[in-house]
Structures are given as structure tokens and as C-alpha cells.
PDB file of C-alpha atoms in Angstrom:
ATOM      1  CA  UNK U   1      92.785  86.985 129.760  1.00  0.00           C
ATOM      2  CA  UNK U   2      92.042  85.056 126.289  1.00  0.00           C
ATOM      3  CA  UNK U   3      92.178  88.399 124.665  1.00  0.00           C
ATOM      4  CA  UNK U   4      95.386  88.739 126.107  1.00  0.00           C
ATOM      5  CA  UNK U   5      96.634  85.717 125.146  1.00  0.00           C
ATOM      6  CA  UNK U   6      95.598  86.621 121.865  1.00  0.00           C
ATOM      7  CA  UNK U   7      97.414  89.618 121.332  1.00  0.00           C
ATOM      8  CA  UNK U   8     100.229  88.121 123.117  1.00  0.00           C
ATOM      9  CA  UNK U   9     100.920  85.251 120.424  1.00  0.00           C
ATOM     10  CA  UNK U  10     100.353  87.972 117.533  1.00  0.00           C
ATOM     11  CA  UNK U  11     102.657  90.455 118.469  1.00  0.00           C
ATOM     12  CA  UNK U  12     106.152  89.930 120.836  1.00  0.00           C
ATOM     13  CA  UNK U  13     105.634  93.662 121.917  1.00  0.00           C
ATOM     14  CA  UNK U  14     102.011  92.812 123.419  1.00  0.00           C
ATOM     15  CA  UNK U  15     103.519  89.716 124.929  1.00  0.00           C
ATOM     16  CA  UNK U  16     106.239  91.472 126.432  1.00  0.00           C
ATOM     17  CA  UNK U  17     103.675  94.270 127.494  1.00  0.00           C
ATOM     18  CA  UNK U  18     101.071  91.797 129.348  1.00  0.00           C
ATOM     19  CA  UNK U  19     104.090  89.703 131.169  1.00  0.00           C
ATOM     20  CA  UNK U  20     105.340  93.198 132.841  1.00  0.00           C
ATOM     21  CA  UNK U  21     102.704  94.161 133.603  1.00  0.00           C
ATOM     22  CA  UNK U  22     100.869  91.177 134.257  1.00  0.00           C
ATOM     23  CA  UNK U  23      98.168  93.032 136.880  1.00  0.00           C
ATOM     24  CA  UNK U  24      97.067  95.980 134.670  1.00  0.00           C
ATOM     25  CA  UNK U  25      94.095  95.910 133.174  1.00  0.00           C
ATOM     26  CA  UNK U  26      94.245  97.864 130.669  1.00  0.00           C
ATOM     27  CA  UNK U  27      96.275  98.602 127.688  1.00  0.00           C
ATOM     28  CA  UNK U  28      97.239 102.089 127.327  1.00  0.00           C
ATOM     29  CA  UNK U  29      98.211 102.997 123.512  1.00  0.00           C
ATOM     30  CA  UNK U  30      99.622 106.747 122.992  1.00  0.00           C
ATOM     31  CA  UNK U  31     100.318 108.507 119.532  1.00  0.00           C
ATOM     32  CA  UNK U  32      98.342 106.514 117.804  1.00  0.00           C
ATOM     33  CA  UNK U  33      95.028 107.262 115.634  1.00  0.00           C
ATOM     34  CA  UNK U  34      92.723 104.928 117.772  1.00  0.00           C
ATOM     35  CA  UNK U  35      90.505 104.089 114.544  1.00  0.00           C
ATOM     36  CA  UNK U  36      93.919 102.776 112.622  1.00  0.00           C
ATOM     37  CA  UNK U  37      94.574 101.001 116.544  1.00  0.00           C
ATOM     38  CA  UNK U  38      91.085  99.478 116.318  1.00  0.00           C
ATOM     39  CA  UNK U  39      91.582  98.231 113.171  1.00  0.00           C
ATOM     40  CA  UNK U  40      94.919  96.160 113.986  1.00  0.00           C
ATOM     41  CA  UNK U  41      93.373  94.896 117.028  1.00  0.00           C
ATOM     42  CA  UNK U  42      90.353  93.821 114.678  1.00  0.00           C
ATOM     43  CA  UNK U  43      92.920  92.372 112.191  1.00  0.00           C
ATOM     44  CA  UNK U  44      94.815  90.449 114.797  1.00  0.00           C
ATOM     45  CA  UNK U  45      91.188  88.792 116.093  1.00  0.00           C
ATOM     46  CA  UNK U  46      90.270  88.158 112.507  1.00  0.00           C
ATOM     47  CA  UNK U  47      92.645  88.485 110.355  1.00  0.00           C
ATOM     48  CA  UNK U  48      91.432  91.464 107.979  1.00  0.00           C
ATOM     49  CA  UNK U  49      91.520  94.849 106.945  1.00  0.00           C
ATOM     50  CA  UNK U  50      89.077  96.704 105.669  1.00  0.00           C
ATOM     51  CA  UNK U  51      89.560  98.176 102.205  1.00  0.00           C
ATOM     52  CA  UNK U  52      89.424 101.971 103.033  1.00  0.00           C
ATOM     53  CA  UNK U  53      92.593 101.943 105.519  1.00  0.00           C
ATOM     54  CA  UNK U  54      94.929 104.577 105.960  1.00  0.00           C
ATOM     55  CA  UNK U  55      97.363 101.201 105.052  1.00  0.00           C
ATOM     56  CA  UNK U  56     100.611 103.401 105.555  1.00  0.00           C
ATOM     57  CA  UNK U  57      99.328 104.479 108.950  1.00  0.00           C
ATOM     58  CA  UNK U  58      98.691 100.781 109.331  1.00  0.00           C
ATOM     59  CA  UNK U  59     102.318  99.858 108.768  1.00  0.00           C
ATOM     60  CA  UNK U  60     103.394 102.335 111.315  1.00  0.00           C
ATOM     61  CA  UNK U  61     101.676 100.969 113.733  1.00  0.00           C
ATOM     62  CA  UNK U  62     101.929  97.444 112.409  1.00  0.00           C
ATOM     63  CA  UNK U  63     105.620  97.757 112.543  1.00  0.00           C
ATOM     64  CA  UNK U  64     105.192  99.614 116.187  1.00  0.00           C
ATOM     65  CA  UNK U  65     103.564  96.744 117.423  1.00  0.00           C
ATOM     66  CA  UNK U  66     105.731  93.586 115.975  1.00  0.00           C
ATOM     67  CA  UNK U  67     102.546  92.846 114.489  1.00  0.00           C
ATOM     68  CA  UNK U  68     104.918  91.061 111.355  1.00  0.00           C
ATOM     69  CA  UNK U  69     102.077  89.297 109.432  1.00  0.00           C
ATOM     70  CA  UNK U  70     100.231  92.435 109.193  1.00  0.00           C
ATOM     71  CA  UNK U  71     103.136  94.523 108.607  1.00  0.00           C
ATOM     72  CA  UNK U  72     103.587  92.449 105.315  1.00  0.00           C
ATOM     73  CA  UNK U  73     100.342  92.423 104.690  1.00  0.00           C
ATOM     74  CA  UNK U  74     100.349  96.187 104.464  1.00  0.00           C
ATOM     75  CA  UNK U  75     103.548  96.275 102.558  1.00  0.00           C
ATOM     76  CA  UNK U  76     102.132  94.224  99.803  1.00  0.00           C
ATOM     77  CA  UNK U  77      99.071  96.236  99.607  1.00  0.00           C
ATOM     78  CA  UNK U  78     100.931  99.186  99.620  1.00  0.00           C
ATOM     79  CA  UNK U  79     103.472  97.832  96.762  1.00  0.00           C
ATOM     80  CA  UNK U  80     100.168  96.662  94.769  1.00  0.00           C
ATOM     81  CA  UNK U  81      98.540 100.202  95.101  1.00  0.00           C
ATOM     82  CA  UNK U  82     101.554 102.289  94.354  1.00  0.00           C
ATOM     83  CA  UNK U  83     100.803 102.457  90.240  1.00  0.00           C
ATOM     84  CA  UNK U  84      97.828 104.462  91.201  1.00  0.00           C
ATOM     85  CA  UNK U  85      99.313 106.778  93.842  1.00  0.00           C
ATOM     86  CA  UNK U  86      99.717 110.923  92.269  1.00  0.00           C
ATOM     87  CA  UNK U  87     103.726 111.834  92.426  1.00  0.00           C
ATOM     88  CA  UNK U  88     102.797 113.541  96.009  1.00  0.00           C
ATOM     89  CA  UNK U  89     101.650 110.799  97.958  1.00  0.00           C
ATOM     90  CA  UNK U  90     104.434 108.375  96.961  1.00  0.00           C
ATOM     91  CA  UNK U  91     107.388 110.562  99.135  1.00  0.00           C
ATOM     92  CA  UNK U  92     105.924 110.098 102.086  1.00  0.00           C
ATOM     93  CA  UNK U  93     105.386 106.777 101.659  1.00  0.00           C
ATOM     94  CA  UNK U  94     109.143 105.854 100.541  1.00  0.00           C
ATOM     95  CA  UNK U  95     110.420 107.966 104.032  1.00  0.00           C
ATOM     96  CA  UNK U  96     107.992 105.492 105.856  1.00  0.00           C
ATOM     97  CA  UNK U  97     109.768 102.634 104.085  1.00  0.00           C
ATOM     98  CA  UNK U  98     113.226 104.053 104.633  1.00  0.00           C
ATOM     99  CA  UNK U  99     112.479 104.501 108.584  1.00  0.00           C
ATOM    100  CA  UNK U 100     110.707 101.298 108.856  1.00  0.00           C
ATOM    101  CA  UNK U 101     113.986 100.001 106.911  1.00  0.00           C
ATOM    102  CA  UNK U 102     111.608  98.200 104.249  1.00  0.00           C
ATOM    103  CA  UNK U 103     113.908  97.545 101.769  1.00  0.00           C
ATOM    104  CA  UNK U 104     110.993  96.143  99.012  1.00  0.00           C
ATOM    105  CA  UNK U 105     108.750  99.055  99.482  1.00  0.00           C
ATOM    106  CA  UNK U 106     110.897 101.600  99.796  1.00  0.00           C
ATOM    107  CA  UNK U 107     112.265 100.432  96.379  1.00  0.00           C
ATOM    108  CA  UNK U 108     109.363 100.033  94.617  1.00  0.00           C
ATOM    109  CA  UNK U 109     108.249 103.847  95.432  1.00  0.00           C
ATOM    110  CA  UNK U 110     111.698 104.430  94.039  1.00  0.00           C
ATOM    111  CA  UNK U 111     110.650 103.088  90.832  1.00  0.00           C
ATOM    112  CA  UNK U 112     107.524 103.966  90.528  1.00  0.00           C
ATOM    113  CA  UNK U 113     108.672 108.011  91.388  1.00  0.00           C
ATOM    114  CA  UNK U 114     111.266 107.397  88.501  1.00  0.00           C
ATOM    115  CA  UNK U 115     109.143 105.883  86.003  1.00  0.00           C
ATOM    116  CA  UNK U 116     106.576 108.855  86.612  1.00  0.00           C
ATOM    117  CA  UNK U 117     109.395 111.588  86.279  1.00  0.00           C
ATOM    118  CA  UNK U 118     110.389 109.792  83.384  1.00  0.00           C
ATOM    119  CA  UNK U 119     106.769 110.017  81.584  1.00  0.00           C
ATOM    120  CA  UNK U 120     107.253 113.768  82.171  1.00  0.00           C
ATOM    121  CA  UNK U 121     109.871 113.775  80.183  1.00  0.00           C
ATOM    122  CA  UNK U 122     110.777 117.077  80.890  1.00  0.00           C
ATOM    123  CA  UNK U 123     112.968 119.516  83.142  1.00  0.00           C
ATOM    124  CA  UNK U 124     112.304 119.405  86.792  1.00  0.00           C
ATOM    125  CA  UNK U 125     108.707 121.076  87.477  1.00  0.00           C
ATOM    126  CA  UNK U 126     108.431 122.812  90.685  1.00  0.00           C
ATOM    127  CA  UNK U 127     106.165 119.786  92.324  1.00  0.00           C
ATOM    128  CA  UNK U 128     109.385 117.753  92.027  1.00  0.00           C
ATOM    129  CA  UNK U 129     111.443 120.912  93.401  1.00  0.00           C
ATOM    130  CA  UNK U 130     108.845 120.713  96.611  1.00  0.00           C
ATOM    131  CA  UNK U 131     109.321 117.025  97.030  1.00  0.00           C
ATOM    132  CA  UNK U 132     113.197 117.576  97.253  1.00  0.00           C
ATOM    133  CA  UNK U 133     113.156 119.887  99.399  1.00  0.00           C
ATOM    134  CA  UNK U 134     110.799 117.950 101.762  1.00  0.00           C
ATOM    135  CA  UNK U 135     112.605 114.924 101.444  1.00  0.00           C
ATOM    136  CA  UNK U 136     116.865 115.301 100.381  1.00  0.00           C
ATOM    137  CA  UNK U 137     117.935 111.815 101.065  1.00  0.00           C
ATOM    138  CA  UNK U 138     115.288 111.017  98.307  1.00  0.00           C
ATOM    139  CA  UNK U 139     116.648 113.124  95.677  1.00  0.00           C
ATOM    140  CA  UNK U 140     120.058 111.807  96.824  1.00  0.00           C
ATOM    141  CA  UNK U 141     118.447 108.324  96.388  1.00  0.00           C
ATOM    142  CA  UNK U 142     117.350 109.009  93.139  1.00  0.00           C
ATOM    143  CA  UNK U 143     120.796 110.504  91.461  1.00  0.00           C
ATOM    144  CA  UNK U 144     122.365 106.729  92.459  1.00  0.00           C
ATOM    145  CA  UNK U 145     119.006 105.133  91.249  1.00  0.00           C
ATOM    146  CA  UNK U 146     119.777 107.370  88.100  1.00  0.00           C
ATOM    147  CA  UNK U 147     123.541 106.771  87.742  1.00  0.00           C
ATOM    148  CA  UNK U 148     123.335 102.670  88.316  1.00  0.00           C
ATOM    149  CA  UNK U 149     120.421 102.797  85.716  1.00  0.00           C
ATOM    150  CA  UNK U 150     123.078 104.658  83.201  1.00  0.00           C
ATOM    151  CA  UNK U 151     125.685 102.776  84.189  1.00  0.00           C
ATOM    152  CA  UNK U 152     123.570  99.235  83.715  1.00  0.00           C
ATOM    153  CA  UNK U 153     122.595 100.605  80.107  1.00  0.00           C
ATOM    154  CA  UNK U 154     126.511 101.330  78.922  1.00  0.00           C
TER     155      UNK U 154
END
């Protein structure tokens, strides 16, 4: 019951969870990688992460659970690790972000997807193409992130 409790003042879904079904002894968690589950449970009992995280999976789940302090805790790691993240990793992460309706992170990839196109400095390559195709509503993103930045500079 004191691990309930536990979970219970971390999180308003495990709180809601344990008072309907007050009688139930255990927690049943589907769709979720039970390593990245362990490791929120661990965070919530002691309030870390270890360094080697799948931190985006983290967020999911994180934001899943109403688990807020380590759903900001993720963000910021997340935000802090992004100027070492290759072009291909940083989509995915920004569709997380615009999902999980995270305005900060999701803006951050923004910039930091522009500022490596713009190193390129040249035509669109076809790993761009691919991450267009896979994700529109970024390339739409990025034409406004493109036109306010021209329109800022006039």
C-alpha cells in the first residue's frame, strides 16, 4: 500500500488508477517497453534516471503517466542533448514534441533542424527529401519558421 501511495502522489493517473480500482493488486501497464516502465517507476522512488535512457521513450511514457516532474526532466535533457543529435534522429523527436504539445522542445528541434540545413548550405539532399516525406507538417513548419526568419531580417 506505501508503494501505492507513492505512485499515487507522483502521478494523478496512478492515483486515479489505485482509487478505482482500489482491490487490484496489481498494476497492469500495456504498450509500453517494460525496461523504459521500470525506469520511471525507479525515478518516481528515487528520483533519477540513468544516463543511457531511451529519454524520448521516457517522455512518452512520462507524459502517459502525468508523471510532470519527470516529463520536464526529460524535456530538458532532451533540449540539452539536441546539438549532438545527426539530422535523422531530430524528426522524430520534434513529432513527439508536437503530439505531446511541447511547445519548448518541439521548438528547439525546429532550430536546431534549421541551423543544421543551414550549415549545408546547399540544395535539398535527398536525406532532407526522406524526412519530408516522413513527416509534412514539419516541412510545413519549417517554410513559416523560414518566412518569419526573412521577414524578422527585412
Amino acid at each position: 500500500d506505501s508503494n501505492r501511495a507513492y505512485l499515487a502522489d507522483a502521478s494523478e493517473y496512478f492515483a486515479e488508477y489505485f482509487s478505482i480500482r482500489s482491490l487490484q493488486k496489481k498494476l497492469e501497464v500495456t504498450n509500453a517497453d517494460p525496461e523504459v516502465f521500470r525506469i520511471l517507476i525507479d525515478f518516481i522512488n528515487r528520483n533519477e534516471v540513468p544516463e543511457e535512457t531511451d529519454w524520448l521513450g521516457l517522455l512518452v511514457l512520462a507524459d502517459r503517466f502525468q508523471v510532470t516532474v519527470l516529463s520536464k526532466h526529460c524535456q530538458a535533457k532532451l533540449i540539452f542533448d539536441l546539438k549532438n543529435y545527426e539530422l535523422r534522429c531530430v524528426p522524430p523527436l520534434w513529432t513527439v514534441a508536437t503530439m505531446l504539445n511541447l511547445v519548448s522542445l518541439k521548438k528547439e528541434a525546429l532550430k536546431v533542424i534549421t541551423k543544421k540545413w543551414k550549415e549545408d548550405d546547399a540544395p535539398i539532399d535527398e536525406e532532407t527529401l526522406e524526412v519530408f516525406r516522413q513527416t509534412p507538417d514539419l516541412m510545413l513548419e519549417y517554410i513559416a519558421f523560414l518566412q518569419k526568419a526573412t521577414n524578422l531580417r527585412r
